[in-house]
Amino acid sequence: MSASTTDAAPDTSRQAAASDADVARVHELATRSRVAARSLALLTRAEKDAALLVLADAVDAAAGRVVAANDEDIERGRSQGMAESLQDRLRLGEGRVADVAQALRDVAALPDPVGEVVRGSTLANGLQIRQVRVPMGVVGMIYEARPNVTVDAAGLGLKSGNAVILRGGSAAASTNRVLVDVMREALAEAGLPRDAVQLLEGGHGSVTALMQARGLVDLLIPRGGAGLIESVVTGSTVPVIETGIGNCHVYVDAGADLERARAITVNAKTHRPSVCNAAESLLVHRDVAADFLPSALAELADAGVRLHVDQSTADLAGDTPVEAATDEDYATEYHGLEMSVAVVEDIDAAIEHVERYGSQHSEAIVTEDRAAARRWVAEVDAAAVLVNASTRFTDGGEFGFGAEIGISTQKLHARGPMALPELTTTKWVVEGEGHIR
Amino acid sequence: MSASTTDAAPDTSRQAAASDADVARVHELATRSRVAARSLALLTRAEKDAALLVLADAVDAAAGRVVAANDEDIERGRSQGMAESLQDRLRLGEGRVADVAQALRDVAALPDPVGEVVRGSTLANGLQIRQVRVPMGVVGMIYEARPNVTVDAAGLGLKSGNAVILRGGSAAASTNRVLVDVMREALAEAGLPRDAVQLLEGGHGSVTALMQARGLVDLLIPRGGAGLIESVVTGSTVPVIETGIGNCHVYVDAGADLERARAITVNAKTHRPSVCNAAESLLVHRDVAADFLPSALAELADAGVRLHVDQSTADLAGDTPVEAATDEDYATEYHGLEMSVAVVEDIDAAIEHVERYGSQHSEAIVTEDRAAARRWVAEVDAAAVLVNASTRFTDGGEFGFGAEIGISTQKLHARGPMALPELTTTKWVVEGEGHIR
């Protein structure tokens, strides 16, 4: 699993009022999830891993049904004029189904976060205290086109002892329904509650009801485009972890090794432009602009990158086609082969620019100057600050977490790549011998 | 500092619409906090500790002004018919001012959470990654009567490198204004930005504007009664940590040492009944009810506790005055010398009862039965689960944290006593040598 791509299907990003029927249905669904969560929390790692393998085999065995349902979704999308790129994200061929099943086996191989003792001590009065990782309980995922998220979220949820409520985009409705049916059957076969994995269907009002199911749902994780995230963050009373908005910068400092700068810039922009840890904006110290920009711009353009630049950059572009950047460009996550570029006076101006336009995701400096690197690391406020490395490294897989549920760009609970431990909370266990105050 | 009491001043618990003027004023205030936060984040521990000592001396030196302003608040409250108990909470005599100043010195003595490396490694490709604690940025506190929170929050905020925006209850308006003025002067004297500590005044609309200042304010912590907490939790788009609602239980199991059960029950209920970690409800296994309840009820009644009981308990009460408990009683945090009591069939029924009525704060079992203790610890979902110890131990001071900003009853970010580390977030620092993917 890798950095979340943005599947900007518009259908879940508006907020509709929840009818009484929506609220009643979501409450009934979430209550069943809570019951399932109580038993999931008590499973051993061996039990959970065995179930994950049963799920993986079931997904493999159902590949034909999954692909057929997926064809249906794509056909429906095509007839409604869905963009090719969206169809690509939606598509699950036999090979992709096998990958999705394998991801469940990979999750089984990861350590169980539940039960980890985070800290503990014996107090002066003899009271023994320890802080232990426990599941969150019920976790809701609201996401867009890519149906592999359906299986990934179920697998990570199960491993971390949580019941999950999945709300995928309507574009993938048939695929998601088959995947969830298959996994629920497999759960029952493995002796676990089917309601460990539930699919929330119905209109937009049901999403609103989910976002308001405080006390029944412990955590909501939206994954998708800015509209979806914003809608969930502002409309929820259930706690939310914001993921995956990345307006990431590469700053080429006066002290940069320009060959490294070139490689990092091109990699950060073009390696996988649709994901949140791709760079959207290039800032160049004016002292190296004349040496760096002409060839860098040409290489980016050759790679198909459309360049939105300030006047100083335009003056150095030579024959490379560029267009004038608007303020809007600097604030935009392109999700594609476009990049904004600006020449800055100094590192202070670069930090100010990032503070103004960045989304606190991943911010890279290229420099051999120790003082500049130290300042960047200390002063840039982001989930990840990188020195002489591509922004593409902010990723659970790259960090060695094995799997990720998204990349958090908020400060509460989780910041940066979210893996299994971030799907848990803790509980204090206090043991005494009749202790009173 | 100890478990938060509930100062149920009604004036901040309603939600008013924010006018354009409110929004503009709060944005201007919060923007100044953000500027201050940027420099606070870069301070060394020595600089922060020195400033805390300057603040402490300044509060001491201003004791006369503080007490005069406090007298004014109390006089105004009295003329408006404020309850005696609320007047008590509001009161800051010379001695209490000295305590409040001393709390700042105690915070100076605590370790600095900022800069702590939480984890880190060198990846297979040579990339060095580390997760480092950094300040949240701007933290808002919305609280009720007790003016010591004004100083505690400023001190904990400063130590953790955060700028704080304080919104106290109108009952303490004069006291809070003097305390904040004194601290801001002291900050300037110490060479730090005054805006590290700001007071938000104005009508309820300004509180709404603060709750909606997403992007400017990183975290809101409400401290006070259930109405205030609910209003902040449901009305905020800024991330919130819910604190201090405690409907805590003591469950006397069939395997209990009844002398321990008696001592723990009485301590949990009567040691400091107004705080959130006091017990509100007593559950007794039916096998020990006849042995335990008659004397326990009598002792509670002797200590002045009003008892709301079920029929089985009433049958065992003898001469002890009891009244019939309603469903509402079992759901109530009394904050005083009242307790609900029920006899339960078994530990399953006790766990069900806690699941239904509890607030996931602190839940104690009294038992010598190892299996029962294990089940309680595993199955009860709360910030703290206690075996043979009073619920009163769920406290930052008791846990050895030295200071606490509140007790979180939510699962995200912080659960249980919140001290300095809980006022920080983390940042991933990634260092390479031109690494690309």
mmCIF file with all atom_site columns, N, CA, C and O in Angstrom, chain B residues 311-327:
data_model
loop_
_atom_site.group_PDB
_atom_site.id
_atom_site.type_symbol
_atom_site.label_atom_id
_atom_site.label_alt_id
_atom_site.label_comp_id
_atom_site.label_asym_id
_atom_site.label_entity_id
_atom_site.label_seq_id
_atom_site.pdbx_PDB_ins_code
_atom_site.Cartn_x
_atom_site.Cartn_y
_atom_site.Cartn_z
_atom_site.occupancy
_atom_site.B_iso_or_equiv
_atom_site.pdbx_formal_charge
_atom_site.auth_seq_id
_atom_site.auth_comp_id
_atom_site.auth_asym_id
_atom_site.auth_atom_id
_atom_site.pdbx_PDB_model_num
ATOM 1  N N  . GLN B 1 311 ? -34.100 -1.872 43.942 1.00 0.00 ? 311 GLN B N  1
ATOM 2  C CA . GLN B 1 311 ? -34.922 -2.536 44.944 1.00 0.00 ? 311 GLN B CA 1
ATOM 3  C C  . GLN B 1 311 ? -34.103 -3.513 45.798 1.00 0.00 ? 311 GLN B C  1
ATOM 4  O O  . GLN B 1 311 ? -34.251 -3.559 47.018 1.00 0.00 ? 311 GLN B O  1
ATOM 5  N N  . SER B 1 312 ? -33.192 -4.274 45.142 1.00 0.00 ? 312 SER B N  1
ATOM 6  C CA . SER B 1 312 ? -32.395 -5.253 45.894 1.00 0.00 ? 312 SER B CA 1
ATOM 7  C C  . SER B 1 312 ? -31.550 -4.571 46.952 1.00 0.00 ? 312 SER B C  1
ATOM 8  O O  . SER B 1 312 ? -31.358 -5.090 48.057 1.00 0.00 ? 312 SER B O  1
ATOM 9  N N  . THR B 1 313 ? -31.030 -3.401 46.612 1.00 0.00 ? 313 THR B N  1
ATOM 10 C CA . THR B 1 313 ? -30.229 -2.647 47.579 1.00 0.00 ? 313 THR B CA 1
ATOM 11 C C  . THR B 1 313 ? -31.126 -2.118 48.700 1.00 0.00 ? 313 THR B C  1
ATOM 12 O O  . THR B 1 313 ? -30.778 -2.204 49.884 1.00 0.00 ? 313 THR B O  1
ATOM 13 N N  . ALA B 1 314 ? -32.281 -1.591 48.307 1.00 0.00 ? 314 ALA B N  1
ATOM 14 C CA . ALA B 1 314 ? -33.210 -1.046 49.311 1.00 0.00 ? 314 ALA B CA 1
ATOM 15 C C  . ALA B 1 314 ? -33.577 -2.118 50.338 1.00 0.00 ? 314 ALA B C  1
ATOM 16 O O  . ALA B 1 314 ? -33.676 -1.836 51.546 1.00 0.00 ? 314 ALA B O  1
ATOM 17 N N  . ASP B 1 315 ? -33.725 -3.349 49.850 1.00 0.00 ? 315 ASP B N  1
ATOM 18 C CA . ASP B 1 315 ? -34.100 -4.442 50.749 1.00 0.00 ? 315 ASP B CA 1
ATOM 19 C C  . ASP B 1 315 ? -33.028 -4.721 51.797 1.00 0.00 ? 315 ASP B C  1
ATOM 20 O O  . ASP B 1 315 ? -33.309 -5.330 52.832 1.00 0.00 ? 315 ASP B O  1
ATOM 21 N N  . LEU B 1 316 ? -31.792 -4.305 51.507 1.00 0.00 ? 316 LEU B N  1
ATOM 22 C CA . LEU B 1 316 ? -30.682 -4.571 52.435 1.00 0.00 ? 316 LEU B CA 1
ATOM 23 C C  . LEU B 1 316 ? -30.277 -3.342 53.232 1.00 0.00 ? 316 LEU B C  1
ATOM 24 O O  . LEU B 1 316 ? -29.322 -3.376 54.006 1.00 0.00 ? 316 LEU B O  1
ATOM 25 N N  . ALA B 1 317 ? -31.003 -2.219 53.038 1.00 0.00 ? 317 ALA B N  1
ATOM 26 C CA . ALA B 1 317 ? -30.555 -0.948 53.610 1.00 0.00 ? 317 ALA B CA 1
ATOM 27 C C  . ALA B 1 317 ? -30.847 -0.816 55.096 1.00 0.00 ? 317 ALA B C  1
ATOM 28 O O  . ALA B 1 317 ? -30.234 0.008  55.783 1.00 0.00 ? 317 ALA B O  1
ATOM 29 N N  . GLY B 1 318 ? -31.779 -1.615 55.601 1.00 0.00 ? 318 GLY B N  1
ATOM 30 C CA . GLY B 1 318 ? -32.109 -1.509 57.026 1.00 0.00 ? 318 GLY B CA 1
ATOM 31 C C  . GLY B 1 318 ? -32.587 -0.111 57.369 1.00 0.00 ? 318 GLY B C  1
ATOM 32 O O  . GLY B 1 318 ? -33.456 0.441  56.683 1.00 0.00 ? 318 GLY B O  1
ATOM 33 N N  . ASP B 1 319 ? -31.965 0.500  58.368 1.00 0.00 ? 319 ASP B N  1
ATOM 34 C CA . ASP B 1 319 ? -32.374 1.842  58.802 1.00 0.00 ? 319 ASP B CA 1
ATOM 35 C C  . ASP B 1 319 ? -31.757 2.962  57.981 1.00 0.00 ? 319 ASP B C  1
ATOM 36 O O  . ASP B 1 319 ? -32.099 4.127  58.169 1.00 0.00 ? 319 ASP B O  1
ATOM 37 N N  . THR B 1 320 ? -30.818 2.611  57.119 1.00 0.00 ? 320 THR B N  1
ATOM 38 C CA . THR B 1 320 ? -30.154 3.660  56.340 1.00 0.00 ? 320 THR B CA 1
ATOM 39 C C  . THR B 1 320 ? -31.133 4.275  55.345 1.00 0.00 ? 320 THR B C  1
ATOM 40 O O  . THR B 1 320 ? -31.787 3.552  54.593 1.00 0.00 ? 320 THR B O  1
ATOM 41 N N  . PRO B 1 321 ? -31.220 5.621  55.345 1.00 0.00 ? 321 PRO B N  1
ATOM 42 C CA . PRO B 1 321 ? -32.157 6.257  54.406 1.00 0.00 ? 321 PRO B CA 1
ATOM 43 C C  . PRO B 1 321 ? -31.680 6.127  52.966 1.00 0.00 ? 321 PRO B C  1
ATOM 44 O O  . PRO B 1 321 ? -30.538 6.464  52.655 1.00 0.00 ? 321 PRO B O  1
ATOM 45 N N  . VAL B 1 322 ? -32.543 5.611  52.117 1.00 0.00 ? 322 VAL B N  1
ATOM 46 C CA . VAL B 1 322 ? -32.231 5.487  50.685 1.00 0.00 ? 322 VAL B CA 1
ATOM 47 C C  . VAL B 1 322 ? -33.449 5.941  49.894 1.00 0.00 ? 322 VAL B C  1
ATOM 48 O O  . VAL B 1 322 ? -34.551 6.025  50.419 1.00 0.00 ? 322 VAL B O  1
ATOM 49 N N  . GLU B 1 323 ? -33.215 6.245  48.617 1.00 0.00 ? 323 GLU B N  1
ATOM 50 C CA . GLU B 1 323 ? -34.355 6.549  47.756 1.00 0.00 ? 323 GLU B CA 1
ATOM 51 C C  . GLU B 1 323 ? -34.238 5.741  46.470 1.00 0.00 ? 323 GLU B C  1
ATOM 52 O O  . GLU B 1 323 ? -33.160 5.270  46.126 1.00 0.00 ? 323 GLU B O  1
ATOM 53 N N  . ALA B 1 324 ? -35.364 5.573  45.791 1.00 0.00 ? 324 ALA B N  1
ATOM 54 C CA . ALA B 1 324 ? -35.372 4.728  44.592 1.00 0.00 ? 324 ALA B CA 1
ATOM 55 C C  . ALA B 1 324 ? -34.597 5.412  43.458 1.00 0.00 ? 324 ALA B C  1
ATOM 56 O O  . ALA B 1 324 ? -34.803 6.588  43.169 1.00 0.00 ? 324 ALA B O  1
ATOM 57 N N  . ALA B 1 325 ? -33.676 4.670  42.844 1.00 0.00 ? 325 ALA B N  1
ATOM 58 C CA . ALA B 1 325 ? -32.891 5.215  41.732 1.00 0.00 ? 325 ALA B CA 1
ATOM 59 C C  . ALA B 1 325 ? -33.705 5.169  40.450 1.00 0.00 ? 325 ALA B C  1
ATOM 60 O O  . ALA B 1 325 ? -34.410 4.196  40.183 1.00 0.00 ? 325 ALA B O  1
ATOM 61 N N  . THR B 1 326 ? -33.596 6.225  39.659 1.00 0.00 ? 326 THR B N  1
ATOM 62 C CA . THR B 1 326 ? -34.175 6.222  38.314 1.00 0.00 ? 326 THR B CA 1
ATOM 63 C C  . THR B 1 326 ? -33.057 5.873  37.336 1.00 0.00 ? 326 THR B C  1
ATOM 64 O O  . THR B 1 326 ? -31.869 5.876  37.688 1.00 0.00 ? 326 THR B O  1
ATOM 65 N N  . ASP B 1 327 ? -33.439 5.604  36.089 1.00 0.00 ? 327 ASP B N  1
ATOM 66 C CA . ASP B 1 327 ? -32.458 5.371  35.042 1.00 0.00 ? 327 ASP B CA 1
ATOM 67 C C  . ASP B 1 327 ? -31.527 6.581  34.941 1.00 0.00 ? 327 ASP B C  1
ATOM 68 O O  . ASP B 1 327 ? -30.318 6.448  34.757 1.00 0.00 ? 327 ASP B O  1
#
